[in-house]
Each structure stands twice: as structure tokens, then as C-alpha cells.
């Protein structure tokens, strides 16, 4: 079970007590550290994640964290406005790790629901970067109508291409996601949408950590 915390506050903390699961090693690099880890949610901005509509949780084995959305939806077609067709959310996280360790995000799993009329299409896109650096990666996935189903995508980075946070420095880790829907050639009497949420709030996004020990300092 993941413990959750509302991201509507300017700064919130997620605490981990210290147990490491021996059956769930980190995806890449060394195994996760056993010390306390906290994630401060510094900022949450965007048309897809109004204050109070996103929550962040950390896995008890330190291998992943999850973002859950309740209002993240883009739509186009009948009874929609042009601004409804594109929604985004940028979350800045400050990840505090035990001394001597650093981290990268090796994989991101996205889930949601798509209802696209014939001729309509949708896009899910995400980019990741540390404060002061350029994007570590921008990945996109396209969807075409007709569709009326749950969707899931994954962005995965090769071990050799992982970008780790600088050792001994605290920098925000930024995640910028986006949903777009285009009515295209669909019947103008129809409405198409893509959501990164659900009516019961169970749809979420999971980010998987990779850990590395920092070089010893003299």
C-alpha cells in the first residue's frame, strides 16, 4: 500500500521509515538505500492539475513514486472550447536521499481512459529534467479513434542513458506531462476525450527509481 499526500499545498513531505523489500530491487544501478527518503512537492502547475487535484506517494521499498490525478482531462468536439483540447501538468519534486546516494528515473508508466470518435486522435507526452539542466527526455504516444477503453504507456530509459541527480546537490526534479485531443474528421456532433484520471481516482502515473552510490569524498 502506498501512503498518499495531497499536492495542493505549496510544500509537502512524504516520509519513508527505512525498510527495504529484498524482493523488489531497483531497476538499474545499486539497490535502493535503507535510510529515510522524503519527497517535497515544491510546485504543481498546469491546466490539468489544479491545486488539490493531484497527489503524490512513495513506495515503501523506495523503488517508485506515484502521482494520482482527479481532474486531468483533454477533450475536443461538440460543446467544447479550444482551450479544452490541450491540458498539461508540471510537478517539481525535491527528493531527499541518504548521504552517499543519488537517483535517476528509469521508467515512467502512465494510465488513463480514452474515448475517441472515429476520425479523432489523441496524444500523451512527457518530459523530465533536473533543475538547471535541459530535458533528460521527451517521449510521446499517439492514439487514434475509434477508441473507448483504458490506455497505458511506458517511457523507459536505457541504463547507459540514465541521467542522475548531481551528487551532493539538491535540485528539483521536474515532470511535465501533456494530453491533447484533436477532433480531426470526426462527426461534429460527437465529443472525444482523453483522461489521466478516473471517476474513482484509481488511475495514476508511476515513476520508477534507479539508484547509484556517489563517489566517496575526501
mmCIF file of C-alpha atoms in Angstrom:
data_model
loop_
_atom_site.group_PDB
_atom_site.id
_atom_site.type_symbol
_atom_site.label_atom_id
_atom_site.label_comp_id
_atom_site.label_asym_id
_atom_site.label_seq_id
_atom_site.Cartn_x
_atom_site.Cartn_y
_atom_site.Cartn_z
ATOM 1 C CA UNK A 1 0.000 0.000 0.000
ATOM 2 C CA UNK A 2 1.308 3.454 -0.928
ATOM 3 C CA UNK A 3 0.851 6.295 1.518
ATOM 4 C CA UNK A 4 -0.584 9.402 -0.159
ATOM 5 C CA UNK A 5 -0.269 13.134 0.412
ATOM 6 C CA UNK A 6 -2.156 15.964 -1.271
ATOM 7 C CA UNK A 7 -0.043 18.050 -3.648
ATOM 8 C CA UNK A 8 -2.276 21.092 -3.273
ATOM 9 C CA UNK A 9 -0.067 22.603 -0.559
ATOM 10 C CA UNK A 10 2.994 24.592 -1.604
ATOM 11 C CA UNK A 11 5.382 22.145 0.070
ATOM 12 C CA UNK A 12 4.502 18.719 1.428
ATOM 13 C CA UNK A 13 6.586 15.782 2.634
ATOM 14 C CA UNK A 14 6.436 12.033 2.098
ATOM 15 C CA UNK A 15 8.411 10.050 4.670
ATOM 16 C CA UNK A 16 9.799 6.536 4.453
ATOM 17 C CA UNK A 17 10.595 4.697 7.707
ATOM 18 C CA UNK A 18 13.504 2.616 6.393
ATOM 19 C CA UNK A 19 12.593 -0.976 5.491
ATOM 20 C CA UNK A 20 13.797 -2.246 2.089
ATOM 21 C CA UNK A 21 11.996 -5.083 0.338
ATOM 22 C CA UNK A 22 14.501 -7.822 -0.632
ATOM 23 C CA UNK A 23 12.225 -8.953 -3.483
ATOM 24 C CA UNK A 24 11.959 -5.585 -5.251
ATOM 25 C CA UNK A 25 15.441 -4.299 -6.187
ATOM 26 C CA UNK A 26 15.881 -1.048 -8.087
ATOM 27 C CA UNK A 27 15.554 -1.310 -11.846
ATOM 28 C CA UNK A 28 19.086 -0.122 -12.519
ATOM 29 C CA UNK A 29 22.241 0.734 -10.628
ATOM 30 C CA UNK A 30 22.527 -0.264 -6.992
ATOM 31 C CA UNK A 31 19.750 -1.447 -4.687
ATOM 32 C CA UNK A 32 17.677 1.268 -3.004
ATOM 33 C CA UNK A 33 19.179 2.800 0.151
ATOM 34 C CA UNK A 34 17.770 1.773 3.521
ATOM 35 C CA UNK A 35 17.787 5.256 5.063
ATOM 36 C CA UNK A 36 14.948 7.731 5.248
ATOM 37 C CA UNK A 37 13.791 9.248 1.957
ATOM 38 C CA UNK A 38 11.467 12.225 1.622
ATOM 39 C CA UNK A 39 9.858 13.854 -1.388
ATOM 40 C CA UNK A 40 8.841 17.504 -1.086
ATOM 41 C CA UNK A 41 6.250 18.623 -3.621
ATOM 42 C CA UNK A 42 7.576 22.108 -4.358
ATOM 43 C CA UNK A 43 5.154 23.223 -7.065
ATOM 44 C CA UNK A 44 2.201 21.829 -9.014
ATOM 45 C CA UNK A 45 1.174 23.925 -12.013
ATOM 46 C CA UNK A 46 -0.954 23.413 -15.076
ATOM 47 C CA UNK A 47 -4.427 23.266 -16.520
ATOM 48 C CA UNK A 48 -4.573 19.520 -15.877
ATOM 49 C CA UNK A 49 -3.692 19.625 -12.174
ATOM 50 C CA UNK A 50 -5.362 22.436 -10.311
ATOM 51 C CA UNK A 51 -4.363 22.763 -6.627
ATOM 52 C CA UNK A 52 -5.744 19.850 -4.664
ATOM 53 C CA UNK A 53 -6.360 17.644 -7.729
ATOM 54 C CA UNK A 54 -3.036 15.739 -7.684
ATOM 55 C CA UNK A 55 -1.485 13.531 -5.024
ATOM 56 C CA UNK A 56 1.997 12.000 -4.709
ATOM 57 C CA UNK A 57 3.026 8.820 -2.893
ATOM 58 C CA UNK A 58 6.284 6.913 -2.434
ATOM 59 C CA UNK A 59 6.548 3.125 -2.476
ATOM 60 C CA UNK A 60 7.659 1.628 0.861
ATOM 61 C CA UNK A 61 10.624 -0.112 -0.824
ATOM 62 C CA UNK A 62 11.944 3.171 -2.328
ATOM 63 C CA UNK A 63 11.796 1.870 -5.901
ATOM 64 C CA UNK A 64 8.988 4.088 -7.203
ATOM 65 C CA UNK A 65 6.674 7.001 -6.579
ATOM 66 C CA UNK A 66 3.157 7.576 -7.863
ATOM 67 C CA UNK A 67 1.201 10.646 -8.948
ATOM 68 C CA UNK A 68 -2.606 10.372 -8.937
ATOM 69 C CA UNK A 69 -4.807 12.892 -10.775
ATOM 70 C CA UNK A 70 -8.512 13.624 -10.363
ATOM 71 C CA UNK A 71 -9.167 16.349 -12.985
ATOM 72 C CA UNK A 72 -6.678 15.688 -15.792
ATOM 73 C CA UNK A 73 -8.793 15.576 -18.980
ATOM 74 C CA UNK A 74 -8.485 16.969 -22.525
ATOM 75 C CA UNK A 75 -11.427 16.982 -24.936
ATOM 76 C CA UNK A 76 -12.496 18.216 -28.358
ATOM 77 C CA UNK A 77 -15.664 18.256 -30.410
ATOM 78 C CA UNK A 78 -19.249 19.115 -29.509
ATOM 79 C CA UNK A 79 -19.746 21.602 -26.633
ATOM 80 C CA UNK A 80 -16.004 22.078 -26.014
ATOM 81 C CA UNK A 81 -13.778 25.170 -26.080
ATOM 82 C CA UNK A 82 -10.454 25.402 -27.970
ATOM 83 C CA UNK A 83 -8.584 25.513 -24.635
ATOM 84 C CA UNK A 84 -10.147 22.171 -23.644
ATOM 85 C CA UNK A 85 -8.138 20.287 -26.271
ATOM 86 C CA UNK A 86 -4.765 20.619 -24.502
ATOM 87 C CA UNK A 87 -4.071 20.075 -20.807
ATOM 88 C CA UNK A 88 -0.731 19.927 -19.043
ATOM 89 C CA UNK A 89 0.757 19.456 -15.597
ATOM 90 C CA UNK A 90 4.243 20.286 -14.323
ATOM 91 C CA UNK A 91 5.312 18.951 -10.945
ATOM 92 C CA UNK A 92 8.590 19.965 -9.280
ATOM 93 C CA UNK A 93 9.792 17.439 -6.708
ATOM 94 C CA UNK A 94 12.640 17.773 -4.224
ATOM 95 C CA UNK A 95 13.878 14.254 -3.485
ATOM 96 C CA UNK A 96 15.976 13.973 -0.308
ATOM 97 C CA UNK A 97 18.068 10.793 -0.227
ATOM 98 C CA UNK A 98 20.527 9.338 2.318
ATOM 99 C CA UNK A 99 24.052 10.714 2.146
ATOM 100 C CA UNK A 100 26.190 8.933 -0.415
ATOM 101 C CA UNK A 101 23.365 8.105 -2.833
ATOM 102 C CA UNK A 102 21.838 9.680 -5.912
ATOM 103 C CA UNK A 103 18.937 8.691 -8.143
ATOM 104 C CA UNK A 104 17.545 8.735 -11.674
ATOM 105 C CA UNK A 105 14.093 7.936 -13.007
ATOM 106 C CA UNK A 106 14.467 4.841 -15.180
ATOM 107 C CA UNK A 107 10.868 4.306 -16.245
ATOM 108 C CA UNK A 108 7.504 6.049 -16.160
ATOM 109 C CA UNK A 109 4.156 4.270 -16.525
ATOM 110 C CA UNK A 110 1.078 6.320 -17.479
ATOM 111 C CA UNK A 111 -2.538 5.196 -17.299
ATOM 112 C CA UNK A 112 -5.869 6.731 -18.207
ATOM 113 C CA UNK A 113 -9.005 6.435 -20.296
ATOM 114 C CA UNK A 114 -9.651 7.397 -23.927
ATOM 115 C CA UNK A 115 -13.000 7.917 -25.670
ATOM 116 C CA UNK A 116 -12.144 8.930 -29.248
ATOM 117 C CA UNK A 117 -14.740 9.110 -32.024
ATOM 118 C CA UNK A 118 -13.854 7.770 -35.489
ATOM 119 C CA UNK A 119 -11.540 10.317 -37.129
ATOM 120 C CA UNK A 120 -10.353 11.848 -33.826
ATOM 121 C CA UNK A 121 -6.895 11.385 -32.329
ATOM 122 C CA UNK A 122 -5.086 11.971 -29.064
ATOM 123 C CA UNK A 123 -1.562 12.467 -27.716
ATOM 124 C CA UNK A 124 0.126 11.796 -24.368
ATOM 125 C CA UNK A 125 3.549 13.394 -23.921
ATOM 126 C CA UNK A 126 6.024 13.780 -21.075
ATOM 127 C CA UNK A 127 9.442 15.307 -20.434
ATOM 128 C CA UNK A 128 11.789 15.042 -17.459
ATOM 129 C CA UNK A 129 14.680 17.187 -16.282
ATOM 130 C CA UNK A 130 16.595 18.305 -13.224
ATOM 131 C CA UNK A 131 16.578 21.964 -12.241
ATOM 132 C CA UNK A 132 19.251 23.820 -14.242
ATOM 133 C CA UNK A 133 19.542 21.104 -16.896
ATOM 134 C CA UNK A 134 17.917 20.591 -20.277
ATOM 135 C CA UNK A 135 15.243 17.934 -20.773
ATOM 136 C CA UNK A 136 16.546 14.450 -19.984
ATOM 137 C CA UNK A 137 13.953 13.036 -22.345
ATOM 138 C CA UNK A 138 10.731 13.832 -24.158
ATOM 139 C CA UNK A 139 8.521 10.885 -25.081
ATOM 140 C CA UNK A 140 5.141 10.937 -26.833
ATOM 141 C CA UNK A 141 2.437 8.369 -27.623
ATOM 142 C CA UNK A 142 -0.417 8.784 -30.113
ATOM 143 C CA UNK A 143 -3.931 7.318 -30.105
ATOM 144 C CA UNK A 144 -6.489 7.147 -32.922
ATOM 145 C CA UNK A 145 -10.247 6.724 -32.908
ATOM 146 C CA UNK A 146 -12.460 4.888 -32.711
ATOM 147 C CA UNK A 147 -11.491 4.035 -29.136
ATOM 148 C CA UNK A 148 -13.384 3.640 -25.873
ATOM 149 C CA UNK A 149 -11.010 1.964 -23.466
ATOM 150 C CA UNK A 150 -8.361 2.250 -20.764
ATOM 151 C CA UNK A 151 -4.909 3.141 -22.053
ATOM 152 C CA UNK A 152 -1.396 2.627 -20.698
ATOM 153 C CA UNK A 153 2.001 3.805 -21.943
ATOM 154 C CA UNK A 154 5.579 3.465 -20.673
ATOM 155 C CA UNK A 155 8.664 5.628 -21.139
ATOM 156 C CA UNK A 156 11.846 3.680 -20.414
ATOM 157 C CA UNK A 157 15.466 4.849 -20.468
ATOM 158 C CA UNK A 158 18.412 2.532 -21.192
ATOM 159 C CA UNK A 159 20.797 2.057 -18.283
ATOM 160 C CA UNK A 160 23.602 3.698 -20.268
ATOM 161 C CA UNK A 161 21.470 6.795 -20.889
ATOM 162 C CA UNK A 162 20.185 7.382 -17.347
ATOM 163 C CA UNK A 163 20.661 10.935 -16.068
ATOM 164 C CA UNK A 164 21.323 11.014 -12.312
ATOM 165 C CA UNK A 165 20.875 13.925 -9.950
ATOM 166 C CA UNK A 166 24.252 15.564 -9.146
ATOM 167 C CA UNK A 167 25.818 14.019 -6.049
ATOM 168 C CA UNK A 168 25.772 16.256 -3.000
ATOM 169 C CA UNK A 169 23.316 18.750 -4.520
ATOM 170 C CA UNK A 170 19.598 19.243 -4.086
ATOM 171 C CA UNK A 171 17.863 20.076 -7.337
ATOM 172 C CA UNK A 172 14.201 19.872 -8.193
ATOM 173 C CA UNK A 173 13.207 17.007 -10.441
ATOM 174 C CA UNK A 174 10.656 18.337 -12.945
ATOM 175 C CA UNK A 175 7.996 16.257 -14.665
ATOM 176 C CA UNK A 176 5.971 17.945 -17.397
ATOM 177 C CA UNK A 177 3.102 15.922 -18.850
ATOM 178 C CA UNK A 178 0.579 16.827 -21.540
ATOM 179 C CA UNK A 179 -2.643 15.465 -23.036
ATOM 180 C CA UNK A 180 -4.012 16.620 -26.400
ATOM 181 C CA UNK A 181 -7.161 15.695 -28.302
ATOM 182 C CA UNK A 182 -7.904 16.649 -31.917
ATOM 183 C CA UNK A 183 -11.413 16.221 -33.306
ATOM 184 C CA UNK A 184 -9.929 15.684 -36.782
ATOM 185 C CA UNK A 185 -12.508 14.344 -39.233
ATOM 186 C CA UNK A 186 -14.865 13.062 -36.541
ATOM 187 C CA UNK A 187 -18.603 13.824 -36.612
ATOM 188 C CA UNK A 188 -19.042 17.387 -35.233
ATOM 189 C CA UNK A 189 -21.925 16.076 -33.111
ATOM 190 C CA UNK A 190 -19.536 13.881 -31.113
ATOM 191 C CA UNK A 191 -17.144 14.680 -28.255
ATOM 192 C CA UNK A 192 -13.782 12.941 -27.838
ATOM 193 C CA UNK A 193 -11.621 12.977 -24.734
ATOM 194 C CA UNK A 194 -8.532 11.548 -23.041
ATOM 195 C CA UNK A 195 -8.117 11.438 -19.273
ATOM 196 C CA UNK A 196 -5.225 10.722 -16.961
ATOM 197 C CA UNK A 197 -7.640 10.009 -14.107
ATOM 198 C CA UNK A 198 -10.854 8.112 -13.389
ATOM 199 C CA UNK A 199 -14.159 8.557 -11.627
ATOM 200 C CA UNK A 200 -12.872 6.623 -8.632
ATOM 201 C CA UNK A 201 -9.444 8.283 -8.648
ATOM 202 C CA UNK A 202 -7.659 4.978 -9.166
ATOM 203 C CA UNK A 203 -5.831 5.835 -12.381
ATOM 204 C CA UNK A 204 -2.308 7.043 -11.695
ATOM 205 C CA UNK A 205 1.189 7.503 -13.022
ATOM 206 C CA UNK A 206 4.145 5.583 -11.581
ATOM 207 C CA UNK A 207 7.803 6.636 -11.812
ATOM 208 C CA UNK A 208 10.486 4.016 -11.141
ATOM 209 C CA UNK A 209 13.755 4.979 -9.431
ATOM 210 C CA UNK A 210 17.250 3.820 -10.295
ATOM 211 C CA UNK A 211 19.821 4.290 -7.502
ATOM 212 C CA UNK A 212 23.585 4.818 -7.550
ATOM 213 C CA UNK A 213 26.175 5.292 -4.852
ATOM 214 C CA UNK A 214 28.127 8.547 -5.076
ATOM 215 C CA UNK A 215 31.946 8.532 -5.112
ATOM 216 C CA UNK A 216 33.489 8.819 -1.668
ATOM 217 C CA UNK A 217 34.611 12.351 -0.782
ATOM 218 C CA UNK A 218 37.894 13.102 0.935
#
